[in-house]
Amino acid sequence: MKIMVPIKRVVDPYAKVKALPDGTGLDTGGAKFEINPFDEIALEEAVRKREADPSVQIVAVSIGSSSCEDQLRKALAMGADEAILIESDAEWDSPSVAAELAALAKELAPDLVLMGKQATDDDNNQAAQMLAALLDWPQATFASKLDLAGGRATVARETDTGEEVLEMALPCVVTTDLRLNEPRYIALPGIIKARSKPLAKRPPTTEPRLRTRTVRLDAPPTRPPGRKVGSVDELVSELKARGVVA
Amino acid sequence: MKALLIAFDPSELEPLARFGAALGAPFDVLLLTGSADDGYGASEMLLAGLATVPPADGLAKGIASVAEGYTHVAAAASMRSKDVMPRVAVLLDAGMVTDAIAVLDGKTFQRPIVAGSVIATVTVETERVALTVRTSAFDPATPTGSANKRSVALYCPTAVARTSAESQASGGRPDLTQAKVVVSGGRPLKDAGTFEKLIGGLADALGGGVGATRAAVDSGIAPNEAQVGQTGKIVAPELYIAAGVSGSTQHLAGMKDSKCIVAINTDGDAPIFEVADFGLVEDLYTAIPALMERLRP
């Protein structure tokens, strides 16, 4: 069983990120970069599957500049068996990422592509579903539980109103939600061991073809400052004056 | 330009029509389940008459099969639309915009990124455009009376079996994303019973929906589908009451476009007060029962 885990290098999700005043880019305030937290959940899940079944093989993949090597090393330290960096300084939008991952999936023939439901930088929530469509594979997004057995995936997934369970034959694409697992802390031996694991670098096999282009970045509109009220009574009269309660 | 708006059920017709009006192009509506009379300005209502919403692989093919001739295909932002619309975009070779909050022209849209810290202006380079839309960012649509209707047969071949589907009993409360009032609670609510009694109780007194922070959901105090935030539900009600909510960036991303925000927290320096129209520095255990008393109809 081979599990392919695409990971994205994103700015620390807890950092304060602002638009530059001239609207041309982001001010990340020198924040660190991390593995997209949802991709980290995907990695953790893959590692747990391997712990249950030693024949599971985990390939971590990232598309981007040479700096992505840091995140792939971390993925190896978490337990991926090998890593592939598709090295490119070009801009990749979600459909371009999906197309490159589809080409790689055809080559590696994984039984499962397991990845985050969205990246915390662009919040797009597109790449995995697009990959599944390009491969014409079934998918389960927003997974909160994943079982693999007998060549099938059984996935409990979150919905707008609760939860549902989907069953499908492998290969398929699954995206992770927060409650799937809690990623492990990486201990030092894992970091040392990761240095000797294979990390292959190669150029992309597809050209990014941008279907969307970000032309400007702005600060969100600010809310007019509110005020503190001294009591529940005062709060209720303010809300009545605003007409938001009867 | 002509848009096809995908309504999963009749409750999405009015919200979707808001986007149709903002786009300024004629639009048809594809209603997947249920039936309705008013199209809120739709040129035509296509009734698929599905008993349930099919899995994404099949549904995407079904939607794509009736999307010929439309420049835009859009759905209201939700987990179910985000599941399927990227697949539709691939089948139509359409550039896709997630969570659109403004229309600048037929190819240029605005959307929040990085947990709403930044608003990106995005142009679509392809002939056709796929979108999910935060309908609460647009002005309400007016009823236009009976629409032209036509039945369509959607063929949705799927490789997926849905073996169970559970909807949490919402206790007759309105859907979070469409509620006029949302009452949210965080970790200080201690346990599920207390959460339901205080947050649920105040929500019921106001005829509103119940929301929660990720921390409250993770600790089992509140159900998953109540989570409001960057990775949960995005809400923008007339009134949002946050009790025992500190106001992390991730939570604010899900509610800061609410028309009126009330924060109740014992920590007067909590970041939630920075976005609150009215802040009350008081213990929620005394403030909420007092509020319920005064606001109960």
Coordinates of C-alpha atoms in Angstrom, one line a residue:
Chain A
M1 CA 0.0 0.0 0.0
K2 CA 1.4 3.3 -1.1
I3 CA 0.2 6.6 0.3
M4 CA 1.1 9.9 -1.4
V5 CA 1.0 12.9 0.9
P6 CA 1.3 16.3 -0.9
I7 CA 2.4 19.0 1.5
K8 CA 2.4 22.8 1.2
R9 CA 4.9 25.2 2.7
V10 CA 2.8 28.0 4.3
V11 CA 3.5 30.9 6.6
D12 CA 3.1 30.1 10.3
P13 CA -0.7 30.0 10.6
Y14 CA -0.5 31.8 14.0
A15 CA 1.6 34.7 12.6
K16 CA 0.1 38.1 12.0
V17 CA 0.0 38.5 8.2
K18 CA -0.9 41.8 6.5
A19 CA -1.3 43.2 3.0
L20 CA 1.6 45.5 2.0
P21 CA 0.4 49.1 1.8
D22 CA 0.9 49.2 -2.0
G23 CA -1.2 46.1 -2.4
T24 CA 1.4 44.0 -4.2
G25 CA 2.2 41.4 -1.6
L26 CA 2.0 40.1 1.9
D27 CA 3.9 41.3 5.0
T28 CA 4.5 38.2 7.0
G29 CA 6.6 40.0 9.6
G30 CA 9.5 37.6 9.3
A31 CA 7.3 34.7 10.4
K32 CA 8.6 31.2 10.1
F33 CA 7.2 28.8 7.5
E34 CA 5.6 25.5 8.4
I35 CA 3.9 22.4 6.9
N36 CA 0.3 23.4 6.2
P37 CA -1.4 22.2 9.4
F38 CA -4.0 20.1 7.6
D39 CA -1.2 18.4 5.5
E40 CA 0.5 17.6 8.8
I41 CA -2.7 15.8 9.9
A42 CA -2.6 13.9 6.6
L43 CA 1.1 12.9 7.3
E44 CA 0.2 11.8 10.9
E45 CA -2.6 9.7 9.6
A46 CA -0.4 8.0 7.0
V47 CA 2.2 7.3 9.7
R48 CA -0.4 5.7 11.9
K49 CA -1.5 3.5 9.0
R50 CA 2.1 2.4 8.5
E51 CA 2.4 1.7 12.2
A52 CA -0.6 -0.6 11.9
D53 CA 0.7 -2.2 8.7
P54 CA 4.4 -2.1 8.1
S55 CA 3.9 -2.6 4.3
V56 CA 2.5 0.9 4.0
Q57 CA 4.9 3.2 2.1
I58 CA 4.6 7.0 2.5
V59 CA 5.8 9.4 -0.2
A60 CA 5.7 13.1 0.8
V61 CA 5.6 15.5 -2.1
S62 CA 5.9 19.3 -2.4
I63 CA 5.9 21.7 -5.3
G64 CA 7.8 24.9 -4.9
S65 CA 11.2 26.6 -4.3
S66 CA 14.2 24.9 -2.8
S67 CA 13.1 26.2 0.6
C68 CA 10.3 23.6 0.6
E69 CA 13.1 21.1 1.5
D70 CA 12.8 22.2 5.1
Q71 CA 9.1 21.0 5.2
L72 CA 9.9 17.8 3.4
R73 CA 12.7 17.0 5.9
K74 CA 10.2 17.5 8.6
A75 CA 7.8 15.2 6.8
L76 CA 10.6 12.6 6.7
A77 CA 11.2 13.1 10.4
M78 CA 7.5 12.5 11.1
G79 CA 7.8 9.2 9.4
A80 CA 7.5 9.6 5.6
D81 CA 9.7 7.0 3.8
E82 CA 10.8 9.2 1.0
A83 CA 10.2 12.7 -0.3
I84 CA 10.0 14.3 -3.7
L85 CA 10.5 18.0 -4.2
I86 CA 9.2 19.3 -7.5
E87 CA 11.4 22.3 -7.7
S88 CA 10.0 25.4 -9.3
D89 CA 10.1 29.1 -8.6
A90 CA 7.1 29.8 -10.7
E91 CA 3.6 30.7 -9.4
W92 CA 1.3 27.6 -9.1
D93 CA -2.4 28.0 -8.6
S94 CA -4.6 25.2 -7.4
P95 CA -5.5 23.7 -10.8
S96 CA -1.8 23.8 -11.8
V97 CA -0.8 22.0 -8.6
A98 CA -3.5 19.4 -9.2
A99 CA -2.3 18.8 -12.8
E100 CA 1.3 18.3 -11.6
L101 CA 0.2 16.0 -8.8
A102 CA -2.0 14.1 -11.2
A103 CA 1.1 13.5 -13.4
L104 CA 3.0 12.3 -10.4
A105 CA 0.2 10.1 -9.2
K106 CA 0.2 8.4 -12.6
E107 CA 3.9 7.7 -12.3
L108 CA 3.9 6.6 -8.6
A109 CA 0.5 4.8 -8.7
P110 CA -0.4 5.4 -5.0
D111 CA -3.4 3.6 -3.5
L112 CA -4.3 6.8 -1.7
V113 CA -3.6 10.5 -2.0
L114 CA -4.1 11.9 1.5
M115 CA -3.8 15.7 1.9
G116 CA -5.1 18.7 3.8
K117 CA -8.6 20.1 3.1
Q118 CA -7.2 23.5 2.6
A119 CA -4.0 25.5 2.9
T120 CA -4.1 28.1 5.7
D121 CA -2.5 30.8 3.4
D122 CA -4.8 30.9 0.4
D123 CA -7.8 29.1 2.0
N124 CA -8.6 27.8 -1.4
N125 CA -9.9 24.2 -0.7
Q126 CA -9.5 23.2 -4.3
A127 CA -6.4 21.2 -5.2
A128 CA -7.4 17.8 -3.8
Q129 CA -10.9 17.8 -5.4
M130 CA -9.3 19.0 -8.7
L131 CA -6.7 16.2 -8.5
A132 CA -9.4 13.6 -8.0
A133 CA -11.4 15.0 -11.0
L134 CA -8.3 14.9 -13.2
L135 CA -7.6 11.3 -12.3
D136 CA -11.4 10.5 -12.3
W137 CA -10.9 9.0 -8.8
P138 CA -13.5 9.0 -6.0
Q139 CA -12.9 11.4 -3.1
A140 CA -13.8 12.0 0.5
T141 CA -13.2 15.5 1.7
F142 CA -13.2 16.7 5.4
A143 CA -12.3 13.3 6.8
S144 CA -12.7 12.8 10.6
K145 CA -12.0 9.0 10.5
L146 CA -10.3 6.8 7.9
D147 CA -10.2 3.1 7.6
L148 CA -8.3 1.2 4.9
A149 CA -9.0 -2.5 4.4
G150 CA -9.5 -5.0 1.6
G151 CA -8.7 -2.4 -1.1
R152 CA -11.3 0.0 0.1
A153 CA -11.5 3.2 2.1
T154 CA -14.2 3.9 4.6
V155 CA -14.3 7.5 5.5
A156 CA -16.3 9.3 8.1
R157 CA -16.5 12.9 7.0
E158 CA -17.9 16.1 8.3
T159 CA -20.8 17.7 6.6
D160 CA -22.7 21.0 7.1
T161 CA -25.2 19.3 9.4
G162 CA -23.3 16.4 11.0
E163 CA -21.4 13.5 9.7
E164 CA -21.7 10.8 7.0
V165 CA -19.8 7.7 6.1
L166 CA -18.5 7.0 2.5
E167 CA -17.1 3.8 1.1
M168 CA -15.0 3.6 -2.0
A169 CA -12.5 1.4 -3.8
L170 CA -8.9 2.5 -3.8
P171 CA -7.3 4.4 -5.3
C172 CA -9.0 7.6 -4.1
V173 CA -8.3 11.1 -2.7
V174 CA -9.0 11.9 0.9
T175 CA -8.7 15.3 2.5
T176 CA -8.2 15.8 6.3
D177 CA -10.2 17.8 8.7
L178 CA -9.1 18.9 12.2
R179 CA -10.6 16.1 14.1
L180 CA -8.9 13.2 12.2
N181 CA -6.0 13.1 14.6
E182 CA -3.5 15.2 16.6
P183 CA -0.1 15.2 14.9
R184 CA 2.8 13.9 17.0
Y185 CA 5.7 15.9 18.4
I186 CA 8.8 15.1 16.4
A187 CA 11.5 13.6 18.6
L188 CA 15.2 14.1 18.0
P189 CA 15.9 10.6 16.8
G190 CA 13.4 11.1 14.0
I191 CA 15.1 14.3 12.9
I192 CA 18.5 12.6 12.8
K193 CA 17.1 9.5 11.0
A194 CA 15.4 11.8 8.4
R195 CA 18.8 13.1 7.2
S196 CA 19.5 9.7 5.7
K197 CA 16.1 9.2 4.1
P198 CA 15.8 9.8 0.3
L199 CA 14.8 13.3 -0.8
A200 CA 14.7 13.5 -4.6
K201 CA 14.6 16.9 -6.4
R202 CA 13.2 17.1 -9.9
P203 CA 11.7 19.7 -12.3
P204 CA 8.0 19.7 -12.9
T205 CA 6.6 17.6 -15.7
T206 CA 3.8 20.1 -16.4
E207 CA 3.8 23.9 -16.9
P208 CA 1.7 25.9 -14.5
R209 CA -1.2 27.4 -16.5
L210 CA -2.7 30.0 -14.2
R211 CA -6.5 30.0 -14.4
T212 CA -6.7 32.7 -11.8
R213 CA -4.4 35.6 -11.0
T214 CA -4.2 37.6 -7.8
V215 CA -3.9 41.2 -8.9
R216 CA -4.2 43.0 -5.6
L217 CA -4.0 42.4 -1.8
D218 CA -5.7 44.7 0.6
A219 CA -6.4 45.0 4.3
P220 CA -10.0 44.0 5.2
P221 CA -12.4 46.8 6.0
T222 CA -12.1 47.7 9.7
R223 CA -15.0 47.8 12.0
P224 CA -15.9 51.1 13.7
P225 CA -14.7 50.9 17.3
G226 CA -17.3 49.5 19.7
R227 CA -17.6 50.3 23.4
K228 CA -17.9 48.5 26.7
V229 CA -21.2 48.6 28.5
G230 CA -21.5 48.5 32.2
S231 CA -24.3 46.1 32.7
V232 CA -26.7 43.6 31.2
D233 CA -29.5 46.3 31.4
E234 CA -27.4 48.8 29.4
L235 CA -26.5 46.1 26.9
V236 CA -30.2 45.2 26.4
S237 CA -31.2 48.9 25.8
E238 CA -28.3 49.3 23.3
L239 CA -29.5 46.2 21.4
K240 CA -33.1 47.5 21.4
A241 CA -32.0 50.9 20.2
R242 CA -30.1 49.2 17.3
G243 CA -33.2 47.2 16.5
V244 CA -31.4 43.9 16.7
V245 CA -33.6 42.5 19.5
A246 CA -37.3 43.0 20.0
Chain B
M1 CA -22.6 36.4 -19.8
K2 CA -25.1 34.0 -18.3
A3 CA -24.8 32.3 -14.9
L4 CA -26.0 28.9 -13.6
L5 CA -26.5 29.1 -9.9
I6 CA -26.4 25.7 -8.1
A7 CA -28.9 25.5 -5.2
F8 CA -28.6 22.3 -3.1
D9 CA -32.1 23.0 -1.6
P10 CA -34.7 25.7 -1.8
S11 CA -33.3 27.6 1.2
E12 CA -30.3 28.6 -1.0
L13 CA -32.4 30.3 -3.8
E14 CA -32.7 33.7 -2.2
P15 CA -29.0 33.9 -1.1
L16 CA -27.8 32.8 -4.5
A17 CA -30.0 35.3 -6.3
R18 CA -28.0 38.0 -4.3
F19 CA -24.9 37.0 -6.2
G20 CA -26.8 36.7 -9.5
A21 CA -27.9 40.4 -9.1
A22 CA -24.4 41.5 -8.1
L23 CA -23.0 39.8 -11.2
G24 CA -25.4 41.8 -13.3
A25 CA -26.0 39.0 -15.8
P26 CA -29.1 36.9 -16.5
F27 CA -29.1 33.7 -14.5
D28 CA -30.7 30.3 -14.3
V29 CA -30.9 28.2 -11.1
L30 CA -30.3 24.5 -10.9
L31 CA -32.3 23.3 -7.9
L32 CA -30.9 19.9 -6.9
T33 CA -33.4 18.8 -4.3
G34 CA -36.9 19.9 -3.4
S35 CA -39.1 22.3 -5.3
A36 CA -39.9 26.0 -5.1
D37 CA -42.0 28.5 -6.9
D38 CA -40.1 31.8 -6.6
G39 CA -36.8 32.1 -8.5
Y40 CA -35.8 35.5 -7.1
G41 CA -35.1 36.8 -10.6
A42 CA -33.9 33.6 -12.2
S43 CA -34.7 33.4 -16.0
E44 CA -35.4 29.7 -15.6
M45 CA -35.4 27.2 -12.8
L46 CA -34.0 23.8 -13.6
L47 CA -35.5 21.2 -11.3
A48 CA -33.3 18.1 -10.8
G49 CA -35.6 16.6 -8.3
L50 CA -32.9 14.5 -6.6
A51 CA -33.9 12.7 -3.4
T52 CA -30.5 13.3 -1.8
V53 CA -27.3 15.1 -2.9
P54 CA -25.1 12.5 -4.7
P55 CA -21.4 12.1 -3.8
A56 CA -19.1 14.7 -5.4
D57 CA -17.6 12.6 -8.2
G58 CA -21.1 11.9 -9.6
L59 CA -22.6 15.3 -8.8
A60 CA -19.8 17.1 -10.6
K61 CA -20.5 15.2 -13.8
G62 CA -24.2 15.9 -13.4
I63 CA -23.7 19.6 -13.0
A64 CA -21.2 19.8 -15.8
S65 CA -23.7 18.0 -18.1
V66 CA -26.2 20.9 -17.8
A67 CA -23.6 23.7 -17.6
E68 CA -23.1 24.1 -21.4
G69 CA -23.7 27.7 -22.5
Y70 CA -23.1 29.3 -19.2
T71 CA -20.1 31.6 -18.5
H72 CA -20.4 31.4 -14.7
V73 CA -21.3 28.4 -12.5
A74 CA -21.7 29.3 -8.8
A75 CA -22.8 27.8 -5.6
A76 CA -23.3 29.2 -2.1
A77 CA -20.1 28.6 0.0
S78 CA -20.7 25.5 2.2
M79 CA -18.9 22.2 2.9
R80 CA -21.1 20.5 0.3
S81 CA -20.4 23.1 -2.4
K82 CA -16.6 23.1 -1.6
D83 CA -16.7 19.3 -2.0
V84 CA -18.0 19.4 -5.5
M85 CA -17.3 22.8 -7.2
P86 CA -13.5 22.2 -7.7
R87 CA -14.4 19.0 -9.6
V88 CA -17.0 21.0 -11.7
A89 CA -14.3 23.6 -12.4
V90 CA -12.0 20.9 -13.8
L91 CA -14.7 19.4 -16.0
L92 CA -15.5 22.8 -17.4
D93 CA -11.8 24.0 -17.6
A94 CA -13.0 27.0 -15.5
G95 CA -10.9 29.1 -13.2
M96 CA -12.3 28.9 -9.7
V97 CA -12.8 31.5 -7.0
T98 CA -13.5 30.2 -3.5
D99 CA -15.5 32.3 -1.0
A100 CA -16.2 35.3 -3.3
I101 CA -17.3 38.3 -1.3
A102 CA -17.5 41.0 -4.0
V103 CA -17.9 41.2 -7.8
L104 CA -15.8 43.9 -9.5
D105 CA -16.6 42.7 -13.0
G106 CA -17.5 39.5 -14.7
K107 CA -14.0 38.2 -14.4
T108 CA -12.8 40.0 -11.2
F109 CA -13.8 39.0 -7.7
Q110 CA -12.6 39.6 -4.2
R111 CA -12.1 36.9 -1.6
P112 CA -10.6 36.7 1.9
I113 CA -7.3 34.8 2.4
V114 CA -5.1 34.0 5.4
A115 CA -8.0 33.6 7.8
G116 CA -9.6 36.9 6.5
S117 CA -6.5 39.0 7.4
V118 CA -6.2 40.0 3.7
I119 CA -8.7 40.6 0.9
A120 CA -7.4 39.3 -2.4
T121 CA -8.6 40.7 -5.7
V122 CA -8.5 37.8 -8.2
T123 CA -9.0 37.8 -12.0
V124 CA -10.1 34.7 -13.8
E125 CA -8.1 34.0 -17.0
T126 CA -10.3 31.3 -18.4
E127 CA -13.4 31.7 -20.5
R128 CA -15.6 30.2 -17.9
V129 CA -15.7 30.9 -14.2
A130 CA -16.6 28.6 -11.2
L131 CA -17.3 30.1 -7.8
T132 CA -18.4 29.4 -4.3
V133 CA -19.9 32.6 -2.9
R134 CA -20.3 33.9 0.6
T135 CA -23.9 35.1 0.0
S136 CA -24.1 37.0 3.3
A137 CA -21.7 39.6 1.8
F138 CA -24.3 40.6 -0.8
D139 CA -27.6 42.5 -0.5
P140 CA -30.8 40.5 0.0
A141 CA -32.7 39.6 -3.1
T142 CA -36.4 40.4 -3.6
P143 CA -39.0 37.8 -4.5
T144 CA -40.1 38.0 -8.1
G145 CA -42.9 35.6 -8.2
S146 CA -43.3 32.4 -10.1
A147 CA -40.3 31.4 -12.2
N148 CA -40.2 29.5 -15.5
K149 CA -39.6 25.9 -14.6
R150 CA -38.3 22.9 -16.4
S151 CA -37.3 19.4 -15.1
V152 CA -33.8 18.2 -15.9
A153 CA -32.5 14.6 -15.5
L154 CA -29.1 14.8 -13.9
Y155 CA -27.0 11.7 -14.5
C156 CA -24.6 11.5 -11.5
P157 CA -22.5 8.2 -11.9
T158 CA -20.6 7.7 -8.7
A159 CA -18.0 5.2 -7.4
V160 CA -18.8 6.1 -3.8
A161 CA -21.4 4.4 -1.5
R162 CA -22.8 6.5 1.3
T163 CA -23.4 4.0 4.1
S164 CA -24.7 6.4 6.7
A165 CA -25.6 10.1 7.0
E166 CA -26.4 11.7 10.3
S167 CA -27.8 15.1 10.9
Q168 CA -27.4 16.3 14.4
A169 CA -30.7 17.4 15.8
S170 CA -30.6 21.1 15.7
G171 CA -33.6 21.2 18.0
G172 CA -35.5 23.2 15.5
R173 CA -32.9 26.0 15.5
P174 CA -32.2 27.8 12.3
D175 CA -29.2 26.8 10.2
L176 CA -26.1 28.7 11.5
T177 CA -25.1 30.2 8.2
Q178 CA -28.6 31.6 7.6
A179 CA -29.6 32.5 11.1
K180 CA -30.4 36.2 11.9
V181 CA -29.0 35.7 15.4
V182 CA -26.1 33.4 16.4
V183 CA -25.0 32.8 20.0
S184 CA -21.5 31.3 20.4
G185 CA -19.7 29.9 23.3
G186 CA -16.1 28.8 24.2
R187 CA -14.2 26.6 26.6
P188 CA -15.4 28.4 29.8
L189 CA -18.8 26.7 29.3
K190 CA -17.2 23.6 31.0
D191 CA -19.4 20.8 29.7
A192 CA -22.0 19.9 27.0
G193 CA -24.9 20.3 29.4
T194 CA -23.9 23.8 30.6
F195 CA -23.2 24.8 26.9
E196 CA -26.7 23.7 25.9
K197 CA -28.4 25.3 28.8
L198 CA -26.7 28.7 28.5
I199 CA -25.7 29.1 24.9
G200 CA -28.6 27.0 23.5
G201 CA -31.0 28.7 26.0
L202 CA -30.0 32.2 24.9
A203 CA -30.1 31.2 21.3
D204 CA -33.7 29.9 21.8
A205 CA -34.7 33.0 23.6
L206 CA -33.6 35.0 20.5
G207 CA -34.8 32.5 17.9
G208 CA -31.1 32.0 16.8
G209 CA -28.5 29.4 16.0
V210 CA -25.8 28.0 18.1
G211 CA -22.1 28.5 17.4
A212 CA -18.9 27.5 19.1
T213 CA -15.1 28.0 19.1
R214 CA -12.8 25.3 17.9
A215 CA -11.6 24.8 21.5
A216 CA -15.2 24.2 22.7
V217 CA -15.7 21.7 19.9
D218 CA -12.3 19.9 20.5
S219 CA -13.1 19.5 24.1
G220 CA -16.5 17.9 23.3
I221 CA -18.6 20.7 24.8
A222 CA -20.2 21.6 21.5
P223 CA -20.9 19.6 18.3
N224 CA -18.6 19.7 15.3
E225 CA -21.0 21.4 13.0
A226 CA -21.3 24.4 15.4
Q227 CA -17.7 25.4 14.9
V228 CA -17.4 29.0 13.6
G229 CA -14.1 30.1 12.1
Q230 CA -11.5 29.9 9.3
T231 CA -11.9 26.1 9.1
G232 CA -15.5 25.9 10.2
K233 CA -18.6 27.8 9.3
I234 CA -18.5 31.4 8.2
V235 CA -21.5 33.4 9.5
A236 CA -22.6 37.0 9.2
P237 CA -25.9 37.4 11.2
E238 CA -27.6 40.6 12.3
L239 CA -26.5 39.8 15.8
Y240 CA -23.6 37.7 17.0
I241 CA -23.2 37.1 20.7
A242 CA -19.9 35.6 21.8
A243 CA -19.8 34.4 25.4
G244 CA -16.5 33.1 26.9
V245 CA -14.8 33.5 23.5
S246 CA -11.4 35.0 23.5
G247 CA -11.4 35.9 19.8
S248 CA -8.5 34.1 18.0
T249 CA -7.8 35.2 14.5
Q250 CA -9.2 31.8 13.3
H251 CA -12.5 32.4 15.1
L252 CA -12.8 36.0 14.1
A253 CA -12.4 34.9 10.4
G254 CA -15.7 33.1 10.8
M255 CA -17.8 35.9 12.3
K256 CA -16.3 39.4 12.0
D257 CA -18.6 40.4 9.2
S258 CA -21.6 40.0 11.5
K259 CA -23.7 43.2 11.6
C260 CA -23.7 43.7 15.4
I261 CA -21.2 41.8 17.6
V262 CA -21.6 41.5 21.4
A263 CA -18.8 40.1 23.5
I264 CA -19.2 38.8 27.0
N265 CA -16.0 37.8 28.7
T266 CA -14.4 38.2 32.1
D267 CA -11.0 39.2 30.5
G268 CA -11.5 42.8 29.4
D269 CA -8.3 42.6 27.3
A270 CA -9.5 39.6 25.2
P271 CA -9.1 40.3 21.4
I272 CA -12.9 39.6 20.9
F273 CA -13.5 43.1 22.3
E274 CA -11.6 44.7 19.4
V275 CA -14.3 43.6 17.0
A276 CA -17.3 43.9 19.4
D277 CA -19.8 46.7 19.0
F278 CA -20.8 46.1 22.6
G279 CA -18.5 44.5 25.2
L280 CA -19.6 43.4 28.6
V281 CA -16.9 42.4 31.0
E282 CA -18.8 40.1 33.2
D283 CA -19.0 36.4 34.1
L284 CA -21.1 34.6 31.5
Y285 CA -22.7 32.5 34.2
T286 CA -24.4 35.6 35.6
A287 CA -24.7 37.6 32.4
I288 CA -26.4 35.0 30.2
P289 CA -29.2 34.1 32.6
A290 CA -29.8 37.8 33.1
L291 CA -29.9 38.3 29.3
M292 CA -32.3 35.4 28.8
E293 CA -34.6 36.8 31.5
R294 CA -34.8 40.2 29.7
L295 CA -34.9 39.0 26.1
R296 CA -37.3 36.0 26.3
P297 CA -40.3 36.9 24.2

